[in-house]
Coordinates of C-alpha atoms in Angstrom, one line a residue:
X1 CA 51.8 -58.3 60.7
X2 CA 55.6 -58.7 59.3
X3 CA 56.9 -57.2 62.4
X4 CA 55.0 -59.7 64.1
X5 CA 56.2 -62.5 62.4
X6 CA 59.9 -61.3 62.4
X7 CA 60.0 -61.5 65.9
X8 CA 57.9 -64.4 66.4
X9 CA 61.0 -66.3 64.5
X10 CA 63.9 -64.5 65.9
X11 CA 62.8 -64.2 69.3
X12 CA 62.5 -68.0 70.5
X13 CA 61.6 -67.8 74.7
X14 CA 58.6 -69.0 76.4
X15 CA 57.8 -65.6 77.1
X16 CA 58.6 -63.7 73.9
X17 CA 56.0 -66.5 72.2
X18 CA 53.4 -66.6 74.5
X19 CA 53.6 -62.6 74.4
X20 CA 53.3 -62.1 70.5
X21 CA 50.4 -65.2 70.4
X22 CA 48.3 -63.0 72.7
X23 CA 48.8 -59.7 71.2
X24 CA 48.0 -61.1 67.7
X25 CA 44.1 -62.7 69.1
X26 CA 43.7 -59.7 70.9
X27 CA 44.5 -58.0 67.3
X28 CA 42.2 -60.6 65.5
X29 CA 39.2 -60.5 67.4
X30 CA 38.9 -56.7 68.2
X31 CA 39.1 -56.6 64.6
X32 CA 36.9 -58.2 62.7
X33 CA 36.8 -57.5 59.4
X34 CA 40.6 -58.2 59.1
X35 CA 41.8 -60.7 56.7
X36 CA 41.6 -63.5 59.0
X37 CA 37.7 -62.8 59.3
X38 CA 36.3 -61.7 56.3
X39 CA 38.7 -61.9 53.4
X40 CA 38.3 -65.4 53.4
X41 CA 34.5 -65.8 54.1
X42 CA 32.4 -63.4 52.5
X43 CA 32.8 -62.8 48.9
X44 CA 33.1 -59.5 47.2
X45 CA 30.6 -58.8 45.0
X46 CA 30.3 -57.4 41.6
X47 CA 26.6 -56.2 40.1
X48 CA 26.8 -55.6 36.5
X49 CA 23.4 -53.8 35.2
X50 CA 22.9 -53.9 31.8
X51 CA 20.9 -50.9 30.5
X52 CA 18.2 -51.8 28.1
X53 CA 19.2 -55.5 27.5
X54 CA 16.8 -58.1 26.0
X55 CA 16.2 -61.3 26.8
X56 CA 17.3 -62.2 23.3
X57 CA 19.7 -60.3 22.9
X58 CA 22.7 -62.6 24.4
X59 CA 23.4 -66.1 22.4
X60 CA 23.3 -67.8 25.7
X61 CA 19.7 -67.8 26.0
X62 CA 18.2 -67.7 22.1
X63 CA 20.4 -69.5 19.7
X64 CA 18.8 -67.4 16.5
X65 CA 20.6 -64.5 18.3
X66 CA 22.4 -62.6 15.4
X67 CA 24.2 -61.1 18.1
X68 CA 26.9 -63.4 19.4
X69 CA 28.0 -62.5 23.0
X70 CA 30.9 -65.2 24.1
X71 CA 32.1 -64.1 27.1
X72 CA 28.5 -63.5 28.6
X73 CA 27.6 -67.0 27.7
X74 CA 31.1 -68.3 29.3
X75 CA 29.8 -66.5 32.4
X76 CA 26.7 -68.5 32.0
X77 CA 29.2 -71.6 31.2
X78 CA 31.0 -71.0 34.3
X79 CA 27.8 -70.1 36.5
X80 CA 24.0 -70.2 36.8
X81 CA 21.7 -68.7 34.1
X82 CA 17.8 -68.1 35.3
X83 CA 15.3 -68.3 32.3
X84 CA 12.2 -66.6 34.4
X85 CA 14.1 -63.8 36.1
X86 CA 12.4 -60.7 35.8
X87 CA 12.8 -57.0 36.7
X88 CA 10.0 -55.4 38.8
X89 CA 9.6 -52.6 36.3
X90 CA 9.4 -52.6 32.8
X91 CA 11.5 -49.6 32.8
X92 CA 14.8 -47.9 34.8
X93 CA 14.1 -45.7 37.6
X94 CA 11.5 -48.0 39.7
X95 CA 13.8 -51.2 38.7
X96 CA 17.2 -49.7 40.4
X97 CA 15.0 -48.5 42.9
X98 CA 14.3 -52.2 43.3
X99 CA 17.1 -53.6 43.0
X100 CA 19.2 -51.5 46.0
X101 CA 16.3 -51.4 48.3
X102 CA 14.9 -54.9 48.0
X103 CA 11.5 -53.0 47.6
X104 CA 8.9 -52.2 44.8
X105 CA 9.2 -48.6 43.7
X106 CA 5.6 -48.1 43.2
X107 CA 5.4 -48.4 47.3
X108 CA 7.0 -44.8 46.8
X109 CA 5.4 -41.5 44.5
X110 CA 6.5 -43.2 41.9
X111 CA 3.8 -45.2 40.1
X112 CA 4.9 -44.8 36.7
X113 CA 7.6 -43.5 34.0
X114 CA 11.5 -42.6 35.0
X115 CA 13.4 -39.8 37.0
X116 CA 14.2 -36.8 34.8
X117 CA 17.3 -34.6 35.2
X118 CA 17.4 -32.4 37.7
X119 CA 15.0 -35.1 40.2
X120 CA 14.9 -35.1 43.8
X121 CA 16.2 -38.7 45.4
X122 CA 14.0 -41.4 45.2
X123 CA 15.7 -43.5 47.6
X124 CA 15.5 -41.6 51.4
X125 CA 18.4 -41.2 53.1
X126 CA 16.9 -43.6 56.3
X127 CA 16.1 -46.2 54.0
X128 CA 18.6 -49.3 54.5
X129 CA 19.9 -50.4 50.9
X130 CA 22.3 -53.4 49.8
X131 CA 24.9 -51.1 49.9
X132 CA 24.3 -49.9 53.5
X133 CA 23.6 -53.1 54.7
X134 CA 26.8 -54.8 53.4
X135 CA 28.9 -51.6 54.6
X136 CA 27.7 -52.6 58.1
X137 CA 29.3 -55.5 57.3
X138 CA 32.9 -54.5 56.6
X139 CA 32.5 -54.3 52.9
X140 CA 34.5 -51.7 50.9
X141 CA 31.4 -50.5 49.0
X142 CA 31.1 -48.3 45.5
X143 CA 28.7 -47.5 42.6
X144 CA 30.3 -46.5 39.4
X145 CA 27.9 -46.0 36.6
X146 CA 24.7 -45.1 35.7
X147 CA 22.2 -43.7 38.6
X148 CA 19.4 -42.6 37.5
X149 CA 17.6 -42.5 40.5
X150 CA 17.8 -38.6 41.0
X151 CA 20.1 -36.7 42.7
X152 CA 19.6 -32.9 45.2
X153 CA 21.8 -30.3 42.6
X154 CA 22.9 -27.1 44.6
X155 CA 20.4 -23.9 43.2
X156 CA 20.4 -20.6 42.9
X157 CA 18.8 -18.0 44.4
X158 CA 16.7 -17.9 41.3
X159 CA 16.2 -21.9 41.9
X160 CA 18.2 -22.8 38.8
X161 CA 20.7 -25.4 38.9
X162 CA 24.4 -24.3 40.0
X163 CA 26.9 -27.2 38.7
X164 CA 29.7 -26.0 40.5
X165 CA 28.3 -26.3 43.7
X166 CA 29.1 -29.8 45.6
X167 CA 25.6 -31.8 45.2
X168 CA 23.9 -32.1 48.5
X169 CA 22.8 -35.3 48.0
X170 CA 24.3 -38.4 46.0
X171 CA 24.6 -42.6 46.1
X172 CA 27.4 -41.4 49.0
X173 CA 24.4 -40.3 51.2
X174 CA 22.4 -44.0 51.0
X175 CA 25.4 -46.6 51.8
X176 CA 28.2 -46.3 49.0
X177 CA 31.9 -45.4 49.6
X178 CA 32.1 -44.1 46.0
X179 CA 30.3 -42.8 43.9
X180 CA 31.5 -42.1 39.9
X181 CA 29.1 -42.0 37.3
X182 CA 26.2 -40.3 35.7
X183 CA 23.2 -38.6 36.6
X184 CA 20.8 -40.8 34.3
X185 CA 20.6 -42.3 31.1
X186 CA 23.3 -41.4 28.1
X187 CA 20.6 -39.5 26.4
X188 CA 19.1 -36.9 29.3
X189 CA 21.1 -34.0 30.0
X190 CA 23.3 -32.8 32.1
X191 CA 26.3 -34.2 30.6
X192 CA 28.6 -34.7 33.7
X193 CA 30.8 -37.3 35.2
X194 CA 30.1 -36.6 39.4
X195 CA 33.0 -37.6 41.9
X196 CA 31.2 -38.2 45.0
X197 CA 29.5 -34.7 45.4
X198 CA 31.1 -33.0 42.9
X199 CA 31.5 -33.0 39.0
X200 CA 34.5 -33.5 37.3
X201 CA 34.3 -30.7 34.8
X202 CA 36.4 -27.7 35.2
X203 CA 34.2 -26.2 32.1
X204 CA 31.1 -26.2 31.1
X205 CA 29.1 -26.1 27.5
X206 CA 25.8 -26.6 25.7
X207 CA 25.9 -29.8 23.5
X208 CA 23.3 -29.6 20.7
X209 CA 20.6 -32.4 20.7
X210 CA 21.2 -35.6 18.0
X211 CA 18.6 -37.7 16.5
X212 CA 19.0 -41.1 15.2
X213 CA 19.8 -44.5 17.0
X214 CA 23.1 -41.9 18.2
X215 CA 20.3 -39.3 19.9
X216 CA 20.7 -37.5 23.2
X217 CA 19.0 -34.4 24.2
X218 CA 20.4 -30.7 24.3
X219 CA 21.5 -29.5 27.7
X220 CA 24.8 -28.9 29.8
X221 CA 28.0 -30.7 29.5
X222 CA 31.4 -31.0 31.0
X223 CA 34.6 -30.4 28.8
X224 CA 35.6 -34.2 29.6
X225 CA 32.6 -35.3 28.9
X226 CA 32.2 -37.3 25.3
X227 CA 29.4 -39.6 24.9
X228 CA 31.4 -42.4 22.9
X229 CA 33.8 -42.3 25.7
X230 CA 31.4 -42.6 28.2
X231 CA 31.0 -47.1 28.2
X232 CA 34.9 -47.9 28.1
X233 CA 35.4 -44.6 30.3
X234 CA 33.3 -46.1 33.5
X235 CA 34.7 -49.6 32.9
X236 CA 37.8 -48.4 33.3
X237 CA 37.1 -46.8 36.4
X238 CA 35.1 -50.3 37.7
X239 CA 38.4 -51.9 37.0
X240 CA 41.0 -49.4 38.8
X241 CA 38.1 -49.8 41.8
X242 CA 38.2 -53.8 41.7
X243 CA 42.2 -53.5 41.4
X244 CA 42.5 -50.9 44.6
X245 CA 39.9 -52.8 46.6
X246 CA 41.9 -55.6 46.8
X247 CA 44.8 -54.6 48.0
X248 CA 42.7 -53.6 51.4
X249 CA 41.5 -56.9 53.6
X250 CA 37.9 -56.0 53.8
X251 CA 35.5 -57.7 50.6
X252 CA 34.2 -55.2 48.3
X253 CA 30.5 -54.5 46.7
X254 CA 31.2 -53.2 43.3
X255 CA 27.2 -51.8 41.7
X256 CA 28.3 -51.4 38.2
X257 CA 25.0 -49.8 36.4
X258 CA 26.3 -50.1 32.3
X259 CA 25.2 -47.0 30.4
X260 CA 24.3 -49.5 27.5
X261 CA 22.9 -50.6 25.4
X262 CA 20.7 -47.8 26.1
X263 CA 20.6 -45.0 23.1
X264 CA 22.9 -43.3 22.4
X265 CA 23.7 -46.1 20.7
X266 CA 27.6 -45.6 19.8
X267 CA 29.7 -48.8 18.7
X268 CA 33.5 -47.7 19.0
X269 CA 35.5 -48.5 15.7
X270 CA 36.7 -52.1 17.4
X271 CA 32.8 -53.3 17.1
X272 CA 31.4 -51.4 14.3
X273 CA 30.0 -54.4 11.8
X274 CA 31.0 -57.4 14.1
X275 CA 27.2 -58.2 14.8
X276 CA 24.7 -59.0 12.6
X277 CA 22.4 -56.7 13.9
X278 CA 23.4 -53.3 13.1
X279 CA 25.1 -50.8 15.3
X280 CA 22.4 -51.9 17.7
X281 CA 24.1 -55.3 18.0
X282 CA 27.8 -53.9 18.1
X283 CA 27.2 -52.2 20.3
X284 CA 25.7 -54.8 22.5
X285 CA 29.1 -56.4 21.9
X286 CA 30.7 -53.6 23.5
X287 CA 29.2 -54.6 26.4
X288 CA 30.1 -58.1 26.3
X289 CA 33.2 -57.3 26.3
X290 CA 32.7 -55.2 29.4
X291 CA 32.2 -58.9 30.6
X292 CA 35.7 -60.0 29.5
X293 CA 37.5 -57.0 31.1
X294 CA 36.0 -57.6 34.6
X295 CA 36.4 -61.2 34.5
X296 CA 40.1 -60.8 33.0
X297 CA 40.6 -58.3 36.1
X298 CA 39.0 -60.7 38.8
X299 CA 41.2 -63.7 37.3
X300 CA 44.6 -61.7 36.9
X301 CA 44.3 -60.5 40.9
X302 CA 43.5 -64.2 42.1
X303 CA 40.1 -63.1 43.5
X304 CA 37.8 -64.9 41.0
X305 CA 37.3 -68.0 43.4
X306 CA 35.2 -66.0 46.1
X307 CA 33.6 -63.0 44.0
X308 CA 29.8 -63.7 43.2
X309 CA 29.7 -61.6 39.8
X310 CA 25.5 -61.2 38.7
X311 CA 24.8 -60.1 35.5
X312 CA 21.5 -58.7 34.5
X313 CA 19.2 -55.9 33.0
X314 CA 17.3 -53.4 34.3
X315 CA 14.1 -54.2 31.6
X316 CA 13.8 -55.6 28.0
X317 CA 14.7 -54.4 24.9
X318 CA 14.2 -50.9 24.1
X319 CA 12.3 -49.8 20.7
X320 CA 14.6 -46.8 20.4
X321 CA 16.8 -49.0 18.9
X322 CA 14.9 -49.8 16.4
X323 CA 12.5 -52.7 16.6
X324 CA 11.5 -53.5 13.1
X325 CA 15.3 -53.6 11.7
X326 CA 16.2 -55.9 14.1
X327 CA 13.0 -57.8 12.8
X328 CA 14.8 -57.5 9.4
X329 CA 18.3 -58.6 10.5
X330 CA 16.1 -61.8 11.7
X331 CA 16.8 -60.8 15.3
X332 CA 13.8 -61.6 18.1
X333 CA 15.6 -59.1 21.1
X334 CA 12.4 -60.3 23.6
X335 CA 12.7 -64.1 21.6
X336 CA 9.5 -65.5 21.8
X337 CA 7.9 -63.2 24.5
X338 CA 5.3 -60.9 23.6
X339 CA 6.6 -56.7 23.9
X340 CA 9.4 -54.9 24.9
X341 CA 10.6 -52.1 27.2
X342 CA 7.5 -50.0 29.1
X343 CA 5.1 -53.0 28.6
X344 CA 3.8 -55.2 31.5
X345 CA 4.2 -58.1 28.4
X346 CA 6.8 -60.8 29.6
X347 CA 9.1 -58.6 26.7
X348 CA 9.1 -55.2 29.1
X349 CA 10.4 -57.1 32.3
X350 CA 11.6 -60.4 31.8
X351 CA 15.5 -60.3 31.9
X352 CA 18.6 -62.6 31.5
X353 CA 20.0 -62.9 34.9
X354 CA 23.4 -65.1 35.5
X355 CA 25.6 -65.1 38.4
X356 CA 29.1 -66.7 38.7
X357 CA 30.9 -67.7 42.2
X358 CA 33.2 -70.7 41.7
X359 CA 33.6 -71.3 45.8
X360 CA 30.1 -71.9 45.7
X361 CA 27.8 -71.9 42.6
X362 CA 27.9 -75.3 40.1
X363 CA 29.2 -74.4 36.8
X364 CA 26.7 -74.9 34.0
X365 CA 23.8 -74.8 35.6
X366 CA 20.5 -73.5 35.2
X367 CA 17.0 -72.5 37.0
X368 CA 13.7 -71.8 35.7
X369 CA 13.1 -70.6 39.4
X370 CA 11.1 -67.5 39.2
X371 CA 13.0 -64.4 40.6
X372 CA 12.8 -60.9 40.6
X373 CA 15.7 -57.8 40.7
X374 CA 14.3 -56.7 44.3
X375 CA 15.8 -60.1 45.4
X376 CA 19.4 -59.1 45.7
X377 CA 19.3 -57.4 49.5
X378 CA 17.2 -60.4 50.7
X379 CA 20.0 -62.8 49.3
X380 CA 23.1 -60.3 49.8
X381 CA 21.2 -60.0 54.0
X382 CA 21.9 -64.2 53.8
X383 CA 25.2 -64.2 52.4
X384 CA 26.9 -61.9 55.3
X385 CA 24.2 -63.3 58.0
X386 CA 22.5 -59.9 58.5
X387 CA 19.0 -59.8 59.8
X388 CA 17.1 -57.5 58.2
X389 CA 14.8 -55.2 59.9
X390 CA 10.8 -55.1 59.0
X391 CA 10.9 -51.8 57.8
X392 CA 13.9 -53.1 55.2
X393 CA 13.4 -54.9 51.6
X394 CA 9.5 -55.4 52.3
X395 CA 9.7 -57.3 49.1
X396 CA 13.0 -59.2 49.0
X397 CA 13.5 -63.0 49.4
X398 CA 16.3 -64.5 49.4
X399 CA 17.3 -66.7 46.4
X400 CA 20.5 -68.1 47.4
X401 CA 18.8 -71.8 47.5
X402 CA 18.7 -71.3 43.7
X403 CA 22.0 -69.8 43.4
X404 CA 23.6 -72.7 44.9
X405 CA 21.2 -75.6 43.3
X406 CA 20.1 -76.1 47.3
X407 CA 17.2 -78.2 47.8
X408 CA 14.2 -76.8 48.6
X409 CA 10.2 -77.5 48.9
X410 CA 8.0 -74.7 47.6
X411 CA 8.8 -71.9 45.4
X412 CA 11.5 -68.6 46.3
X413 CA 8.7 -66.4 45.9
X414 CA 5.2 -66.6 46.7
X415 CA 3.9 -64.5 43.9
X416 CA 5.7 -61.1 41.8
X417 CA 4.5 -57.7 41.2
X418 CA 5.6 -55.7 37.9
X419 CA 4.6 -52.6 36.3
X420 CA 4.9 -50.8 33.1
X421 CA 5.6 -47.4 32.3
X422 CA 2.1 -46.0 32.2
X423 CA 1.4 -47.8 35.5
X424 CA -0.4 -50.9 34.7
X425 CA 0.3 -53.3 36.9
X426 CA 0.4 -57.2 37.0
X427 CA 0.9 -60.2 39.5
X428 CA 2.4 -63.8 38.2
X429 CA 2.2 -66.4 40.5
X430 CA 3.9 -69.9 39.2
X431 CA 2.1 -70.4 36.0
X432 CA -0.6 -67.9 36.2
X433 CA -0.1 -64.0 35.4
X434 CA -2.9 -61.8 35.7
X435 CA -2.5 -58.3 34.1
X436 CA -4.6 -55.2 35.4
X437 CA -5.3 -53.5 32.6
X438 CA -6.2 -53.8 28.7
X439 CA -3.2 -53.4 26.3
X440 CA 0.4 -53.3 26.8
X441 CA 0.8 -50.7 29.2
X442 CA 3.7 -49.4 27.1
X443 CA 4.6 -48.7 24.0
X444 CA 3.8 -51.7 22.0
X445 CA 0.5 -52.3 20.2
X446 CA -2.1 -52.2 21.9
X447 CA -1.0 -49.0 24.0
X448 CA -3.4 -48.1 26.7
X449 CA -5.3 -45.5 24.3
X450 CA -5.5 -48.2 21.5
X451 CA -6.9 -50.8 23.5
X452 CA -9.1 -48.6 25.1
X453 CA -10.6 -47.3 21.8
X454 CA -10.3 -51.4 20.4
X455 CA -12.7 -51.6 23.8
X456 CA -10.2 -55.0 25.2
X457 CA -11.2 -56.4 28.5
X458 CA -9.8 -54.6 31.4
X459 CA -8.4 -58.1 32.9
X460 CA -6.0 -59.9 31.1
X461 CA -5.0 -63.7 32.2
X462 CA -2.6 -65.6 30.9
X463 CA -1.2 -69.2 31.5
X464 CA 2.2 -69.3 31.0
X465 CA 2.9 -72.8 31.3
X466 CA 0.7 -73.2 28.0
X467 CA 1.0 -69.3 26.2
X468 CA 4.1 -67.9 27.0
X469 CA 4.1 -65.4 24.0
X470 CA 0.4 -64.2 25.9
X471 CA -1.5 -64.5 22.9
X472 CA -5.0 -65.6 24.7
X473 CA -6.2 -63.7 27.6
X474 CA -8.8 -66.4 29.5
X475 CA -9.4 -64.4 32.3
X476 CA -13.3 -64.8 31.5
X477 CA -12.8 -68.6 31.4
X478 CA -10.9 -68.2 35.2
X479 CA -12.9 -65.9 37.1
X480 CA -11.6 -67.8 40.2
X481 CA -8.1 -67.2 39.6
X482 CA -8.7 -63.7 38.8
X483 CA -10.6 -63.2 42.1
X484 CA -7.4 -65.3 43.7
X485 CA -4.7 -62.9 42.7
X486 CA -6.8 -59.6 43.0
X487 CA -7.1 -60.3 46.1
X488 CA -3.2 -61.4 47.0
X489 CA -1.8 -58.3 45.2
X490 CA -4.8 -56.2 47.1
X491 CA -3.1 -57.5 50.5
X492 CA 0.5 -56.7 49.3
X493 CA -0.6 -53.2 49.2
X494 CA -2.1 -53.1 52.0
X495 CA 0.6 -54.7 53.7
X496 CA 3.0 -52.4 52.7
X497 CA 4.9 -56.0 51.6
X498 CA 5.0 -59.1 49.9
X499 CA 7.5 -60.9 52.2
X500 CA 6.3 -62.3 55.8
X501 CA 7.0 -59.7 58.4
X502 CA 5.3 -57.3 60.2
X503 CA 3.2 -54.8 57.8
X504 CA 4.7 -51.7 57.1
X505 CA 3.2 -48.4 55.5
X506 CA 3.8 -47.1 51.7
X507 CA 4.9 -43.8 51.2
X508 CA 1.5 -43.2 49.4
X509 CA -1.8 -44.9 48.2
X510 CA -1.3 -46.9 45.2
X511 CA -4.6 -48.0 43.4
X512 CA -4.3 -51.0 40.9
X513 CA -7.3 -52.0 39.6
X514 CA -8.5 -51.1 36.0
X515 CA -10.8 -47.6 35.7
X516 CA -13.9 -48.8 34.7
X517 CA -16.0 -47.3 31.6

């Protein structure tokens, strides 16, 4: 492009002009995702995933937060903050399923709990993502971070695992450029950072399990592998990616899946006592300021203007880290919602969710718009102008109205499915959320078992508008709203969707309704 401009200013005939204006359309449009095309039109976009998260946890959104996050609530100050977003799990695997498909998880095998270690790929390799479908777009694409949603190792003969071995299938295989990260969560084994297809380790040892708020489990690790490095390590990496990406014209999609607050819970030195919630709470600060350096980076390259940056979390606070100290430090992690992680309470799955993009969003503003983490291919489809396919985010709608304070006439989403660790499912609809099951679902009291033997009603209705710490179930006082919503989330299954479209199949029956004594 120099060369073109040097002799479009030394070279000043008729013909010479004509000649270098006709070369450089003909440049233009049989390349579109130049500079000219995209740079300036679609936004890169960076997807922070915190791990573990609760809606209490930042200042922004509870005030009696002894844990004071300033630069997440300066994103909020500078963006849009959502009070009723919500992950569609209560826990990791089926939400980042979610999330990158625009699909519920539980339309898959998986009806319950989390990937383990050495776990095939939940995502197929034909499924369309957000990655895949922004790729098609011209978008530089990368996930650096936590997985977690199981990867094909290389075995042995003897069907053990062989590490040394490139893996055969990885986030490369289902839409990203780059892949760096971890398998799963801080605490399950192995112990690697993966390049693409291969590990980074040159040696590998056993690491001897912990317990404590600091626990992870025994297994294989690589001899540049040290948990406490393992947060500022990957951020580091998200930043070089950010700073490389933008020296090429096409927009990048940067999926940044934190490894924290998630046990191990390790506060570097620079945090330790900062919060006044324990080393739970510093190190929640460590990821705030996970914030800061992105945003710094973004600012510092001149990019911030057109980069939509989300933050969010995968599912509420964990109890791992120690639910009844924070109780003591005078911390509510969920606020004034009822549970935590695993439960289908409002505590297990509803999230903060705040997204910045100055060209576009109003600063300071805020929606009690109900949305859900399967949301983002629906809205990332709308951004770029990409029609998606029927057999592609079956239950993704598109929230950009909200995200720009658009008007519009009925709500996003016509109802929202979530489920909790041992399965239970629920549907909310506006006000109304009707849970299939007795107890939480999860780990808080009642647990299935407990509610079971306590002999609780195996419907559970709750009005939001009026109980939204779900203290009263009046699903005996509503049995036409019970009937209402059994029967919507009985045609989402059957359906194989919740979005209009033409129905599609699940991977494998899913039954929903409570076992009956």
């Amino acid at each position: 492009m120099r060369f073109i401009a040097y002799i479009y200013a030394h070279k000043t005939s008729t013909f010479y002009k004509n000649y270098v204006f006709f070369w450089l359309l003909t440049f233009i449009f049989t390349n579109p995702h130049t500079v000219f095309s995209q740079q300036h039109k679609l936004p890169n976009i960076i997807y922070i995933l915190a791990d573990d998260l609760g809606y209490g946890d930042i200042s922004h959104l509870n005030e009696a937060s002894k844990i004071k996050t300033p630069n997440i609530d300066q994103l909020a100050a500078e963006g849009i903050s959502f009070t009723d977003a919500h992950s569609n799990s209560a826990v990791c695997s089926p939400t980042r399923y979610g999330i990158l498909t625009g699909r519920y998880a539980w339309r898959t095998w998986m009806k319950k709990g989390v990937l383990w270690s050495y776990d095939e790929p939940l995502i197929k390799k034909d499924r369309a993502t957000v990655a895949s479908i922004l790729k098609k777009k011209g978008y530089q694409t990368a996930c650096i971070g936590k997985w977690h949603l199981g990867l094909e190792w290389a075995k042995n003969i003897d069907g053990s695992v062989n590490f040394k071995q490139p893996l055969k299938s990885t986030p490369n295989d289902v839409g990203f450029d780059l892949f760096y990260g971890i398998s799963a969560s801080l605490d399950i084994p192995p112990y690697f950072y993966i390049e693409n297809h291969k590990i980074t380790a040159t040696k590998i040892d056993t690491i001897e399990a912990t317990t404590g708020k600091g626990f992870w489990r025994k297994g294989p690790i690589g001899n540049d592998f040290k948990h406490q490095d393992v947060l500022p390590h990957l951020t580091n990496k998200a930043i070089t990616y950010i700073q490389e990406s933008t020296q090429n014209n096409n927009p990048f999609f940067l999926y940044f899946p934190l490894p924290a607050p998630h046990t191990p819970i390790l506060p570097s030195a620079k945090f330790k006592g900062k919060s006044e919630a324990g080393d739970y709470g510093d190190f929640v600060l460590m990821v705030d300021d996970v914030i800061k350096q992105l945003e710094n980076t973004v600012k510092e390259l001149g990019i911030s203007e057109n980069t939509l940056i989300i933050f969010t979390s995968d599912n509420g606070f964990a109890p791992a880290a120690d639910t009844k100290e924070q109780l003591r430090f005078g911390h509510t992690p969920s606020k004034n919602f009822r549970g935590y992680k695993a439960d289908i309470y409002e505590g297990g799955h509803r999230i903060p969710f705040i997204a910045k993009w100055p060209a576009k969003i109003k600063k300071g503003t805020s929606s009690n718009e109900i949305i859900c983490l399967t949301d983002l291919m629906a809205t990332a489809a709308a951004i770029v102008d990409e029609k998606l396919a029927d057999n592609e985010a079956e239950d993704s709608y598109n929230i950009l109205p909200a995200l720009l304070s658009a008007p519009y006439d009925t709500p996003i989403r016509e109802a929202t499915v979530h489920h909790s660790i041992e399965g239970m499912f629920s549907i909310r609809q506006g006000k109304w959320k009707l849970v299939f099951g007795a107890g939480s679902g999860g780990w808080s009291y009642p647990t299935p078992k407990e509610a079971e033997e306590m002999k609780l009603p195996n419907y559970q209705l709750y009005n939001l508008e009026k109980d939204i710490s779900e203290t009263v179930n009046i699903a005996k006082e509503h049995p036409a709203m019970v009937k209402k919503l059994t029967l919507l989330m009985k045609s989402y299954i059957e359906k194989g969707r919740s979005t209009i479209g033409k129905p599609q199949n699940n991977d494998t029956k899913t039954s929903f309704l409570p076992k009956t004594p």
